[in-house]
Amino acid sequence: MERIPILQMGDFLLVTIQVDMHDQLALTLQDDLSERISKTSARGVLIDISALDMVDSFIGRMIGTISGLSKIMDAETMLVGMQPAVAITLVELGLNLPGVSTALNVERGMKLLQERVRQQ
Amino acid sequence: MERIPILQMGDFLLVTIQVDMHDQLALTLQDDLSERISKTSARGVLIDISALDMVDSFIGRMIGTISGLSKIMDAETMLVGMQPAVAITLVELGLNLPGVSTALNVERGMKLLQERVRQQ
């Protein structure tokens, strides 16, 4: 399976990362996502990483790129479902994901995004 | 990564299948799902298979089992995101997934589930 599915939930897009990311998969995801944002006029992107036991600098960079690309297209990015061990590792490594908002789970992330969109 | 994440969205649980299923993964998913239904009192389960290019009898059986187990726990199952080619194959093979409701995508599936739950 060579692409990560993007699910539409109202004004938002949900991406659940479950598999090991490699270069091509990350590029495909970025392409697919930008196309979907433009097609659906989505206001936000939720990236769920609850299935990941670890986040390395490659995934960190990919999340940063997605966030930057969404921002340009007027969509906010929210990272959700981070496992405690992943959070500890990120802090210890000094990877602080600049410009990326986080929430505990999809529900809270969606609520936060909805509030932000309403304020705009 | 050895388990499929289950995301909670209000009264419903969302499972996105992206990886090739094997026996152990399917069993783990069934265990996790029944536990989550009981813990969260979820009223419905959405299974997204938009990432799957093909559905074989193993996955078909797994979806049937999940549907049966959810029903016993008072939750409806909705299969969403089926690709056209998958639908054609299922019909040609005569695998008609008895007892499983389907919807075109997550949004429509969620709307349908909400209507059904309201009617009860």
XYZ file of N, CA, C and O in Angstrom, chain A residues 21-119:
396
model
N 7.451 5.722 7.810
C 7.508 6.671 6.702
C 8.850 6.531 5.996
O 9.872 6.344 6.629
N 8.813 6.612 4.675
C 10.065 6.725 3.940
C 9.896 7.871 2.961
O 8.788 8.414 2.815
N 10.974 8.257 2.308
C 10.984 9.453 1.469
C 9.796 9.554 0.526
O 9.067 10.530 0.514
N 9.587 8.479 -0.265
C 8.565 8.551 -1.297
C 7.174 8.708 -0.697
O 6.355 9.488 -1.183
N 6.938 7.964 0.399
C 5.629 8.012 1.056
C 5.364 9.416 1.604
O 4.248 9.943 1.497
N 6.400 10.036 2.177
C 6.254 11.382 2.729
C 5.954 12.384 1.611
O 5.093 13.250 1.751
N 6.657 12.252 0.486
C 6.415 13.154 -0.643
C 5.008 12.983 -1.192
O 4.310 13.961 -1.474
N 4.585 11.708 -1.324
C 3.237 11.439 -1.828
C 2.196 12.055 -0.897
O 1.221 12.655 -1.344
N 2.429 11.908 0.415
C 1.473 12.464 1.378
C 1.381 13.984 1.229
O 0.289 14.554 1.233
N 2.537 14.638 1.085
C 2.529 16.099 0.926
C 1.778 16.518 -0.341
O 0.976 17.458 -0.321
N 2.021 15.800 -1.426
C 1.319 16.096 -2.688
C -0.187 15.911 -2.527
O -0.977 16.786 -2.866
N -0.558 14.734 -1.997
C -1.978 14.413 -1.842
C -2.670 15.442 -0.962
O -3.770 15.894 -1.253
N -1.978 15.787 0.132
C -2.573 16.686 1.111
C -2.796 18.074 0.519
O -3.870 18.662 0.683
N -1.789 18.589 -0.199
C -1.964 19.942 -0.749
C -3.083 19.936 -1.783
O -3.878 20.873 -1.854
N -3.169 18.856 -2.544
C -4.244 18.771 -3.530
C -5.619 18.726 -2.860
O -6.557 19.406 -3.283
N -5.710 17.943 -1.772
C -6.986 17.825 -1.063
C -7.377 19.137 -0.393
O -8.551 19.505 -0.373
N -6.395 19.856 0.169
C -6.712 21.144 0.809
C -7.292 22.081 -0.244
O -8.294 22.753 -0.028
N -6.654 22.095 -1.419
C -7.110 23.003 -2.466
C -8.491 22.580 -2.987
O -9.361 23.396 -3.235
N -8.703 21.271 -3.129
C -9.975 20.777 -3.681
C -11.133 20.974 -2.702
O -12.248 21.285 -3.091
N -10.865 20.750 -1.401
C -11.960 20.747 -0.426
C -12.049 22.054 0.353
O -12.933 22.192 1.188
N -11.141 22.999 0.119
C -11.059 24.235 0.914
C -11.018 23.928 2.401
O -11.677 24.597 3.200
N -10.282 22.905 2.787
C -10.200 22.531 4.202
C -9.557 23.646 5.010
O -8.671 24.344 4.526
N -10.010 23.812 6.259
C -9.474 24.856 7.127
C -8.446 24.317 8.104
O -7.824 25.079 8.841
N -8.320 22.996 8.183
C -7.355 22.447 9.124
C -6.964 21.028 8.775
O -7.691 20.331 8.066
N -5.787 20.634 9.267
C -5.294 19.278 9.036
C -4.945 18.672 10.392
O -4.205 19.277 11.168
N -5.514 17.504 10.696
C -5.177 16.803 11.935
C -4.269 15.639 11.589
O -4.616 14.818 10.733
N -3.111 15.564 12.233
C -2.225 14.428 11.994
C -2.195 13.587 13.258
O -1.743 14.041 14.309
N -2.712 12.368 13.160
C -2.756 11.492 14.330
C -1.544 10.570 14.329
O -1.315 9.841 13.370
N -0.765 10.629 15.421
C 0.430 9.769 15.484
C 0.342 8.806 16.663
O 1.368 8.361 17.181
N -0.903 8.467 17.064
C -1.039 7.592 18.235
C -0.470 6.192 17.997
O -0.190 5.467 18.940
N -0.285 5.823 16.736
C 0.258 4.491 16.451
C 1.785 4.473 16.469
O 2.393 3.403 16.395
N 2.402 5.637 16.548
C 3.870 5.671 16.487
C 4.499 5.550 17.883
O 4.164 6.295 18.788
N 5.416 4.587 18.004
C 6.129 4.409 19.268
C 7.311 5.357 19.363
O 7.875 5.566 20.432
N 7.744 5.853 18.231
C 8.856 6.798 18.253
C 8.741 7.749 17.068
O 8.145 7.422 16.056
N 9.256 8.944 17.258
C 9.257 9.938 16.190
C 10.704 10.365 15.986
O 11.343 10.854 16.913
N 11.231 10.132 14.813
C 12.614 10.541 14.574
C 12.636 11.886 13.839
O 11.592 12.473 13.569
N 13.834 12.354 13.540
C 13.924 13.688 12.948
C 13.304 13.711 11.547
O 12.814 14.741 11.101
N 13.257 12.559 10.876
C 12.642 12.522 9.546
C 11.144 12.832 9.639
O 10.621 13.683 8.908
N 10.481 12.150 10.565
C 9.039 12.396 10.739
C 8.814 13.811 11.267
O 7.892 14.509 10.850
N 9.682 14.255 12.181
C 9.577 15.614 12.700
C 9.639 16.629 11.570
O 8.832 17.553 11.507
N 10.598 16.432 10.647
C 10.738 17.356 9.528
C 9.507 17.299 8.622
O 9.014 18.316 8.142
N 9.011 16.076 8.394
C 7.840 15.920 7.528
C 6.636 16.660 8.122
O 5.914 17.364 7.404
N 6.447 16.529 9.422
C 5.326 17.228 10.069
C 5.503 18.732 9.937
O 4.549 19.465 9.657
N 6.734 19.191 10.098
C 7.012 20.620 9.925
C 6.689 21.090 8.509
O 6.085 22.147 8.321
N 7.081 20.290 7.520
C 6.810 20.655 6.123
C 5.310 20.716 5.856
O 4.810 21.644 5.228
N 4.587 19.701 6.353
C 3.134 19.672 6.152
C 2.504 20.905 6.789
O 1.622 21.549 6.212
N 2.995 21.244 7.988
C 2.440 22.399 8.684
C 2.678 23.683 7.891
O 1.771 24.506 7.730
N 3.893 23.838 7.360
C 4.218 25.038 6.585
C 3.387 25.136 5.330
O 2.851 26.190 4.987
N 3.250 23.990 4.672
C 2.513 23.955 3.410
C 1.023 24.206 3.631
O 0.364 24.895 2.849
N 0.493 23.695 4.770
C -0.915 23.944 5.079
C -1.132 25.425 5.372
O -2.119 26.008 4.941
N -0.197 26.001 6.122
C -0.335 27.411 6.504
C -0.434 28.292 5.255
O -1.260 29.201 5.182
N 0.429 28.017 4.282
C 0.400 28.784 3.039
C -0.965 28.670 2.369
O -1.460 29.602 1.753
N -1.591 27.476 2.525
C -2.892 27.259 1.904
C -4.038 27.574 2.860
O -5.167 27.114 2.659
N -3.746 28.339 3.910
C -4.763 28.815 4.846
C -5.436 27.690 5.634
O -6.638 27.712 5.891
N -4.653 26.692 6.016
C -5.183 25.624 6.870
C -4.234 25.442 8.054
O -3.015 25.509 7.890
N -4.800 25.237 9.226
C -3.977 25.030 10.421
C -3.639 23.548 10.571
O -4.430 22.678 10.197
N -2.473 23.252 11.160
C -2.116 21.860 11.402
C -2.138 21.566 12.894
O -1.692 22.377 13.692
N -2.700 20.424 13.250
C -2.774 20.024 14.653
C -2.268 18.588 14.767
O -2.763 17.697 14.089
N -1.258 18.413 15.607
C -0.679 17.082 15.802
C -1.370 16.462 17.008
O -1.379 17.055 18.088
N -1.964 15.275 16.840
C -2.708 14.690 17.965
C -2.292 13.254 18.255
O -1.708 12.579 17.407
N -2.588 12.815 19.481
C -2.386 11.416 19.853
C -0.958 11.031 20.177
O -0.613 9.848 20.115
N -0.131 12.017 20.547
C 1.259 11.669 20.829
C 1.373 10.810 22.094
O 0.791 11.132 23.116
N 2.112 9.712 22.009
C 2.300 8.859 23.183
C 3.257 9.541 24.154
O 4.151 10.267 23.732
N 3.078 9.296 25.467
C 3.938 9.936 26.462
C 5.427 9.741 26.167
O 6.210 10.696 26.233
N 5.814 8.510 25.802
C 7.228 8.233 25.550
C 7.760 9.069 24.385
O 8.915 9.519 24.393
N 6.913 9.297 23.385
C 7.323 10.096 22.224
C 7.542 11.550 22.650
O 8.528 12.187 22.266
N 6.627 12.045 23.500
C 6.758 13.421 23.981
C 8.069 13.592 24.750
O 8.814 14.570 24.551
N 8.372 12.621 25.606
C 9.611 12.693 26.401
C 10.828 12.712 25.475
O 11.719 13.545 25.607
N 10.833 11.823 24.501
C 11.963 11.761 23.567
C 12.120 13.080 22.814
O 13.232 13.591 22.661
N 11.016 13.645 22.349
C 11.082 14.893 21.578
C 11.704 16.002 22.418
O 12.570 16.745 21.949
N 11.276 16.093 23.682
C 11.801 17.137 24.557
C 13.281 16.898 24.816
O 14.114 17.810 24.745
N 13.632 15.627 25.082
C 15.034 15.298 25.366
C 15.933 15.579 24.168
O 17.076 15.982 24.319
N 15.390 15.355 22.980
C 16.196 15.578 21.772
C 16.204 17.054 21.366
O 16.927 17.451 20.451
N 15.347 17.853 22.016
C 15.275 19.266 21.659
C 14.520 19.523 20.366
O 14.597 20.596 19.788
N 13.761 18.507 19.910
C 12.927 18.674 18.699
C 11.603 19.289 19.141
O 10.694 18.592 19.605
N 11.456 20.598 19.044
C 10.231 21.185 19.610
C 9.156 21.535 18.579
O 8.209 22.223 18.890
N 9.291 21.014 17.372
C 8.277 21.176 16.328
C 7.723 22.603 16.251
O 6.560 22.841 16.571
N 8.538 23.574 15.834
C 8.072 24.956 15.805
C 6.904 25.127 14.840
O 6.884 24.542 13.765
N 5.934 25.909 15.259
C 4.787 26.205 14.382
C 3.733 25.124 14.317
O 2.746 25.257 13.610
N 3.946 24.033 15.060
C 2.957 22.958 15.026
C 2.186 22.951 16.350
O 2.790 22.920 17.417
N 0.857 22.993 16.285
C 0.055 22.909 17.501
C -0.177 21.444 17.836
O -0.204 20.594 16.952
N -0.361 21.154 19.116
C -0.630 19.764 19.502
C -1.875 19.704 20.382
O -2.251 20.681 21.010
N -2.492 18.530 20.388
C -3.629 18.279 21.275
C -3.559 16.822 21.688
O -2.937 16.001 21.003
N -4.211 16.499 22.828
C -4.077 15.147 23.367
C -4.661 14.086 22.439
O -4.060 13.031 22.237
N -5.832 14.341 21.892
C -6.439 13.352 20.999
C -7.245 14.048 19.896
O -7.366 15.271 19.896
N -7.763 13.262 18.971
C -8.453 13.824 17.801
C -9.615 14.722 18.211
O -9.800 15.801 17.662
N -10.386 14.253 19.183
C -11.564 15.034 19.597
C -11.181 16.425 20.075
O -11.753 17.421 19.650
N -10.192 16.477 20.987
C -9.770 17.771 21.510
C -9.148 18.624 20.415
O -9.353 19.833 20.355
N -8.376 17.970 19.543
C -7.741 18.707 18.453
C -8.778 19.337 17.543
O -8.643 20.492 17.124
N -9.845 18.579 17.278
C -10.877 19.090 16.386
C -11.604 20.262 17.036
O -11.909 21.259 16.382
N -11.857 20.141 18.339
C -12.525 21.226 19.060
C -11.678 22.497 18.992
O -12.172 23.585 18.705
N -10.380 22.342 19.249
C -9.463 23.484 19.211
C -9.448 24.136 17.828
O -9.515 25.356 17.698
N -9.365 23.307 16.794
C -9.342 23.840 15.420
C -10.629 24.591 15.126
O -10.605 25.670 14.529
N -11.757 24.027 15.551
C -13.046 24.683 15.305
C -13.096 26.056 15.966
O -13.556 27.028 15.367
N -12.588 26.138 17.203
C -12.572 27.434 17.901
C -11.711 28.439 17.154
O -12.085 29.589 16.978
N -10.558 27.982 16.700
C -9.652 28.898 16.003
C -10.237 29.401 14.694
O -10.120 30.568 14.351
N -10.878 28.480 13.973
C -11.455 28.870 12.684
C -12.580 29.879 12.909
O -12.741 30.838 12.166
N -13.354 29.657 13.995
C -14.467 30.558 14.288
C -13.971 31.967 14.621
O -14.626 32.954 14.317
N -12.797 32.035 15.263
C -12.268 33.347 15.646
C -11.778 34.164 14.455
O -11.611 35.367 14.554
